[in-house]
């Protein structure tokens, strides 16, 4: 954990220490029982927004999120934050020995303005960068409609430089070939031309 916080702050001990202390304080307040129970986030879990299946060629677990399944009316922002923390805790608990990072496929198929929730996106980004640093290995954004770029322009300035380097927008025509560069077909989710069915995060 300490190494991850150090890497997130370019090995600056003072900045990394401040970041770690802030995280510990946040964790104590936001997750007082040590974990987020599924009963607290049933609305989000029922939609199967986040799924997990397979590993990339580096041994990192693969996550697939369907952005169109989330809508601002699904609950409060605090509910969504609890869902994000639950998912990240679950992912970290399932991390293979010797690995710290995961691969994330953000699928925007069917996404529209009714799904747009900038506050939720920024909250998710803040939790990932500030509380789970150096966990993201790569983020593939697939099936992105043109209108999504309007929202992306708002979110992009809040993404730190280390995270920006890990983001890849994938064109539909190159989707399967791009993913196969990093993921063996036997480990690739079947909806992208692979062989594994997706499993909702709560069932992993």
C-alpha atoms as a printed R data frame, in Angstrom:
    type eleno elety resid chain resno       x       y       z
1   ATOM     1    CA   UNK     A     1   0.000   0.000   0.000
2   ATOM     2    CA   UNK     A     2   2.755   2.440   0.921
3   ATOM     3    CA   UNK     A     3   4.528   1.783  -2.387
4   ATOM     4    CA   UNK     A     4   1.344   2.545  -4.295
5   ATOM     5    CA   UNK     A     5   0.836   5.850  -2.511
6   ATOM     6    CA   UNK     A     6   4.480   6.730  -3.149
7   ATOM     7    CA   UNK     A     7   4.184   5.969  -6.864
8   ATOM     8    CA   UNK     A     8   1.012   8.043  -7.052
9   ATOM     9    CA   UNK     A     9   2.997  11.032  -5.783
10  ATOM    10    CA   UNK     A    10   6.145  10.386  -7.822
11  ATOM    11    CA   UNK     A    11   8.060   9.113  -4.768
12  ATOM    12    CA   UNK     A    12   7.622  12.397  -2.904
13  ATOM    13    CA   UNK     A    13   7.530  11.119   0.700
14  ATOM    14    CA   UNK     A    14   5.858  14.208   2.161
15  ATOM    15    CA   UNK     A    15   3.069  14.267  -0.427
16  ATOM    16    CA   UNK     A    16   2.587  10.507  -0.256
17  ATOM    17    CA   UNK     A    17   2.363  10.631   3.549
18  ATOM    18    CA   UNK     A    18  -0.263  13.372   3.424
19  ATOM    19    CA   UNK     A    19  -2.208  11.391   0.847
20  ATOM    20    CA   UNK     A    20  -2.071   8.203   2.932
21  ATOM    21    CA   UNK     A    21  -3.189   9.977   6.120
22  ATOM    22    CA   UNK     A    22  -6.071  11.610   4.265
23  ATOM    23    CA   UNK     A    23  -7.086   8.193   2.916
24  ATOM    24    CA   UNK     A    24  -7.012   6.577   6.364
25  ATOM    25    CA   UNK     A    25  -9.186   9.361   7.783
26  ATOM    26    CA   UNK     A    26 -11.634   9.051   4.881
27  ATOM    27    CA   UNK     A    27 -11.778   5.267   5.233
28  ATOM    28    CA   UNK     A    28 -12.526   5.494   8.949
29  ATOM    29    CA   UNK     A    29 -15.412   7.906   8.334
30  ATOM    30    CA   UNK     A    30 -16.869   6.486   5.116
31  ATOM    31    CA   UNK     A    31 -16.504   2.760   5.859
32  ATOM    32    CA   UNK     A    32 -16.810   2.622   9.676
33  ATOM    33    CA   UNK     A    33 -17.682  -1.092   9.659
34  ATOM    34    CA   UNK     A    34 -14.711  -2.017   7.484
35  ATOM    35    CA   UNK     A    35 -16.827  -2.846   4.444
36  ATOM    36    CA   UNK     A    36 -19.871  -1.765   2.470
37  ATOM    37    CA   UNK     A    37 -22.637  -4.352   2.785
38  ATOM    38    CA   UNK     A    38 -24.633  -5.409  -0.274
39  ATOM    39    CA   UNK     A    39 -27.850  -4.425   1.506
40  ATOM    40    CA   UNK     A    40 -26.729  -0.779   1.329
41  ATOM    41    CA   UNK     A    41 -26.413  -0.757  -2.471
42  ATOM    42    CA   UNK     A    42 -29.098  -3.134  -3.743
43  ATOM    43    CA   UNK     A    43 -30.402  -0.665  -6.352
44  ATOM    44    CA   UNK     A    44 -27.026  -0.502  -8.072
45  ATOM    45    CA   UNK     A    45 -26.195  -4.194  -7.761
46  ATOM    46    CA   UNK     A    46 -29.545  -5.177  -9.278
47  ATOM    47    CA   UNK     A    47 -28.586  -3.439 -12.534
48  ATOM    48    CA   UNK     A    48 -25.376  -5.484 -13.001
49  ATOM    49    CA   UNK     A    49 -23.480  -2.330 -13.903
50  ATOM    50    CA   UNK     A    50 -20.072  -3.791 -13.105
51  ATOM    51    CA   UNK     A    51 -18.926  -7.245 -14.129
52  ATOM    52    CA   UNK     A    52 -15.706  -9.183 -13.683
53  ATOM    53    CA   UNK     A    53 -14.237 -12.013 -15.723
54  ATOM    54    CA   UNK     A    54 -10.855 -13.187 -16.978
55  ATOM    55    CA   UNK     A    55  -7.309 -11.812 -16.829
56  ATOM    56    CA   UNK     A    56  -5.160  -9.933 -19.323
57  ATOM    57    CA   UNK     A    57  -1.787 -11.204 -20.537
58  ATOM    58    CA   UNK     A    58  -0.105  -9.586 -17.513
59  ATOM    59    CA   UNK     A    59  -2.382 -11.459 -15.103
60  ATOM    60    CA   UNK     A    60  -4.527  -8.450 -14.179
61  ATOM    61    CA   UNK     A    61  -8.273  -9.051 -13.612
62  ATOM    62    CA   UNK     A    62 -10.661  -7.631 -16.203
63  ATOM    63    CA   UNK     A    63 -13.684  -5.517 -15.296
64  ATOM    64    CA   UNK     A    64 -16.480  -4.436 -17.607
65  ATOM    65    CA   UNK     A    65 -18.822  -1.579 -16.711
66  ATOM    66    CA   UNK     A    66 -21.970  -0.714 -18.669
67  ATOM    67    CA   UNK     A    67 -22.431   3.026 -18.276
68  ATOM    68    CA   UNK     A    68 -25.934   3.021 -19.773
69  ATOM    69    CA   UNK     A    69 -27.225   0.982 -16.819
70  ATOM    70    CA   UNK     A    70 -26.600   3.848 -14.394
71  ATOM    71    CA   UNK     A    71 -28.945   6.808 -14.205
72  ATOM    72    CA   UNK     A    72 -28.820   9.831 -11.860
73  ATOM    73    CA   UNK     A    73 -32.262   8.915 -10.549
74  ATOM    74    CA   UNK     A    74 -31.045   5.538  -9.242
75  ATOM    75    CA   UNK     A    75 -30.180   6.989  -5.843
76  ATOM    76    CA   UNK     A    76 -28.196   9.659  -4.058
77  ATOM    77    CA   UNK     A    77 -24.588  10.519  -4.785
78  ATOM    78    CA   UNK     A    78 -23.619   8.950  -1.446
79  ATOM    79    CA   UNK     A    79 -25.310   5.714  -2.534
80  ATOM    80    CA   UNK     A    80 -23.238   5.704  -5.709
81  ATOM    81    CA   UNK     A    81 -20.033   6.356  -3.782
82  ATOM    82    CA   UNK     A    82 -20.786   3.391  -1.543
83  ATOM    83    CA   UNK     A    83 -21.323   1.267  -4.639
84  ATOM    84    CA   UNK     A    84 -17.957   2.361  -6.052
85  ATOM    85    CA   UNK     A    85 -16.137   1.570  -2.794
86  ATOM    86    CA   UNK     A    86 -17.860  -1.811  -2.550
87  ATOM    87    CA   UNK     A    87 -16.721  -2.655  -6.093
88  ATOM    88    CA   UNK     A    88 -13.139  -1.513  -5.606
89  ATOM    89    CA   UNK     A    89 -12.855  -3.398  -2.313
90  ATOM    90    CA   UNK     A    90 -14.224  -6.524  -4.008
91  ATOM    91    CA   UNK     A    91 -11.787  -6.180  -6.899
92  ATOM    92    CA   UNK     A    92  -8.814  -5.718  -4.581
93  ATOM    93    CA   UNK     A    93  -9.858  -8.739  -2.515
94  ATOM    94    CA   UNK     A    94  -9.931 -10.853  -5.701
95  ATOM    95    CA   UNK     A    95  -6.562  -9.634  -6.951
96  ATOM    96    CA   UNK     A    96  -4.207 -12.541  -7.772
97  ATOM    97    CA   UNK     A    97  -1.104 -12.835  -5.612
98  ATOM    98    CA   UNK     A    98   1.662 -10.592  -6.882
99  ATOM    99    CA   UNK     A    99  -0.686  -8.216  -8.703
100 ATOM   100    CA   UNK     A   100  -2.007  -4.805  -7.681
101 ATOM   101    CA   UNK     A   101  -3.780  -3.507 -10.781
102 ATOM   102    CA   UNK     A   102  -6.850  -4.263 -12.854
103 ATOM   103    CA   UNK     A   103  -7.953  -3.625 -16.437
104 ATOM   104    CA   UNK     A   104 -11.218  -1.745 -16.895
105 ATOM   105    CA   UNK     A   105 -13.439  -1.749 -19.975
106 ATOM   106    CA   UNK     A   106 -15.925   1.103 -19.897
107 ATOM   107    CA   UNK     A   107 -18.689   0.164 -22.338
108 ATOM   108    CA   UNK     A   108 -20.827   3.095 -23.480
109 ATOM   109    CA   UNK     A   109 -23.166   1.126 -25.735
110 ATOM   110    CA   UNK     A   110 -26.607   2.737 -25.444
111 ATOM   111    CA   UNK     A   111 -25.316   5.650 -23.363
112 ATOM   112    CA   UNK     A   112 -27.240   8.914 -23.727
113 ATOM   113    CA   UNK     A   113 -27.886  12.141 -21.876
114 ATOM   114    CA   UNK     A   114 -30.448  10.396 -19.650
115 ATOM   115    CA   UNK     A   115 -27.525   8.336 -18.299
116 ATOM   116    CA   UNK     A   116 -25.184  11.289 -17.910
117 ATOM   117    CA   UNK     A   117 -24.184  11.880 -14.298
118 ATOM   118    CA   UNK     A   118 -21.132  14.117 -14.118
119 ATOM   119    CA   UNK     A   119 -21.198  14.327 -10.310
120 ATOM   120    CA   UNK     A   120 -21.075  10.533 -10.108
121 ATOM   121    CA   UNK     A   121 -18.245  10.318 -12.660
122 ATOM   122    CA   UNK     A   122 -16.175  12.866 -10.752
123 ATOM   123    CA   UNK     A   123 -16.877  11.111  -7.441
124 ATOM   124    CA   UNK     A   124 -15.771   7.777  -8.908
125 ATOM   125    CA   UNK     A   125 -12.636   9.374 -10.301
126 ATOM   126    CA   UNK     A   126 -11.801  11.001  -6.964
127 ATOM   127    CA   UNK     A   127 -12.212   7.730  -5.047
128 ATOM   128    CA   UNK     A   128 -10.097   5.820  -7.554
129 ATOM   129    CA   UNK     A   129  -7.271   8.371  -7.673
130 ATOM   130    CA   UNK     A   130  -7.206   9.481  -4.027
131 ATOM   131    CA   UNK     A   131  -8.199   6.320  -2.157
132 ATOM   132    CA   UNK     A   132  -7.168   3.474  -4.474
133 ATOM   133    CA   UNK     A   133  -4.053   4.917  -6.153
134 ATOM   134    CA   UNK     A   134  -2.129   2.846  -8.676
135 ATOM   135    CA   UNK     A   135  -4.859   0.222  -8.893
136 ATOM   136    CA   UNK     A   136  -5.915   1.029 -12.454
137 ATOM   137    CA   UNK     A   137  -3.696  -0.686 -15.007
138 ATOM   138    CA   UNK     A   138  -5.532   0.373 -18.159
139 ATOM   139    CA   UNK     A   139  -8.920   1.799 -19.083
140 ATOM   140    CA   UNK     A   140 -10.455   0.972 -22.451
141 ATOM   141    CA   UNK     A   141 -13.425   3.148 -23.421
142 ATOM   142    CA   UNK     A   142 -15.499   1.340 -26.035
143 ATOM   143    CA   UNK     A   143 -18.659   2.099 -28.037
144 ATOM   144    CA   UNK     A   144 -18.362   5.784 -27.150
145 ATOM   145    CA   UNK     A   145 -21.027   7.908 -28.899
146 ATOM   146    CA   UNK     A   146 -20.052  11.337 -30.172
147 ATOM   147    CA   UNK     A   147 -22.225  13.107 -27.624
148 ATOM   148    CA   UNK     A   148 -20.187  11.498 -24.814
149 ATOM   149    CA   UNK     A   149 -17.278  13.759 -25.740
150 ATOM   150    CA   UNK     A   150 -19.207  16.731 -24.371
151 ATOM   151    CA   UNK     A   151 -19.181  15.107 -20.929
152 ATOM   152    CA   UNK     A   152 -15.601  13.899 -21.386
153 ATOM   153    CA   UNK     A   153 -14.401  17.493 -21.838
154 ATOM   154    CA   UNK     A   154 -15.816  18.308 -18.385
155 ATOM   155    CA   UNK     A   155 -14.304  15.257 -16.675
156 ATOM   156    CA   UNK     A   156 -10.890  15.203 -18.401
157 ATOM   157    CA   UNK     A   157  -9.283  18.141 -16.512
158 ATOM   158    CA   UNK     A   158  -9.860  16.292 -13.214
159 ATOM   159    CA   UNK     A   159  -7.891  13.236 -14.339
160 ATOM   160    CA   UNK     A   160  -4.304  13.184 -13.090
161 ATOM   161    CA   UNK     A   161  -1.466  12.756 -15.583
162 ATOM   162    CA   UNK     A   162  -0.623   9.199 -14.518
163 ATOM   163    CA   UNK     A   163  -4.215   8.104 -15.104
164 ATOM   164    CA   UNK     A   164  -4.492   9.883 -18.460
165 ATOM   165    CA   UNK     A   165  -1.661   7.724 -19.808
166 ATOM   166    CA   UNK     A   166  -3.715   4.589 -19.084
167 ATOM   167    CA   UNK     A   167  -6.845   5.600 -21.027
168 ATOM   168    CA   UNK     A   168  -7.480   4.261 -24.529
169 ATOM   169    CA   UNK     A   169 -10.501   5.106 -26.694
170 ATOM   170    CA   UNK     A   170 -11.189   2.145 -28.970
171 ATOM   171    CA   UNK     A   171 -12.939   2.473 -32.325
172 ATOM   172    CA   UNK     A   172 -15.705  -0.047 -32.964
173 ATOM   173    CA   UNK     A   173 -13.983  -1.445 -36.062
174 ATOM   174    CA   UNK     A   174 -10.828  -2.171 -34.044
175 ATOM   175    CA   UNK     A   175 -12.509  -3.323 -30.834
176 ATOM   176    CA   UNK     A   176 -11.766  -7.043 -30.811
177 ATOM   177    CA   UNK     A   177  -8.277  -6.727 -32.331
178 ATOM   178    CA   UNK     A   178  -7.269  -4.009 -29.842
179 ATOM   179    CA   UNK     A   179  -8.439  -6.016 -26.846
180 ATOM   180    CA   UNK     A   180  -6.763  -9.178 -28.172
181 ATOM   181    CA   UNK     A   181  -3.427  -7.345 -28.182
182 ATOM   182    CA   UNK     A   182  -3.602  -7.343 -24.373
183 ATOM   183    CA   UNK     A   183  -6.060 -10.152 -23.578
184 ATOM   184    CA   UNK     A   184  -5.970 -13.761 -24.769
185 ATOM   185    CA   UNK     A   185  -9.157 -14.921 -26.504
186 ATOM   186    CA   UNK     A   186  -9.659 -17.552 -23.805
187 ATOM   187    CA   UNK     A   187  -9.838 -14.748 -21.208
188 ATOM   188    CA   UNK     A   188 -11.696 -12.118 -23.218
189 ATOM   189    CA   UNK     A   189 -15.393 -11.575 -22.364
190 ATOM   190    CA   UNK     A   190 -17.637 -13.215 -24.952
191 ATOM   191    CA   UNK     A   191 -19.415  -9.961 -25.845
192 ATOM   192    CA   UNK     A   192 -16.116  -8.766 -27.365
193 ATOM   193    CA   UNK     A   193 -15.360 -11.933 -29.323
194 ATOM   194    CA   UNK     A   194 -13.814 -13.945 -26.489
195 ATOM   195    CA   UNK     A   195 -14.926 -17.082 -24.696
196 ATOM   196    CA   UNK     A   196 -15.817 -16.071 -21.141
197 ATOM   197    CA   UNK     A   197 -19.284 -14.976 -19.995
198 ATOM   198    CA   UNK     A   198 -19.429 -11.935 -17.765
199 ATOM   199    CA   UNK     A   199 -20.138 -12.366 -14.057
200 ATOM   200    CA   UNK     A   200 -21.726  -9.563 -11.982
201 ATOM   201    CA   UNK     A   201 -19.308  -8.193  -9.391
202 ATOM   202    CA   UNK     A   202 -21.510  -9.309  -6.491
203 ATOM   203    CA   UNK     A   203 -21.324 -12.935  -7.698
204 ATOM   204    CA   UNK     A   204 -17.548 -13.027  -8.021
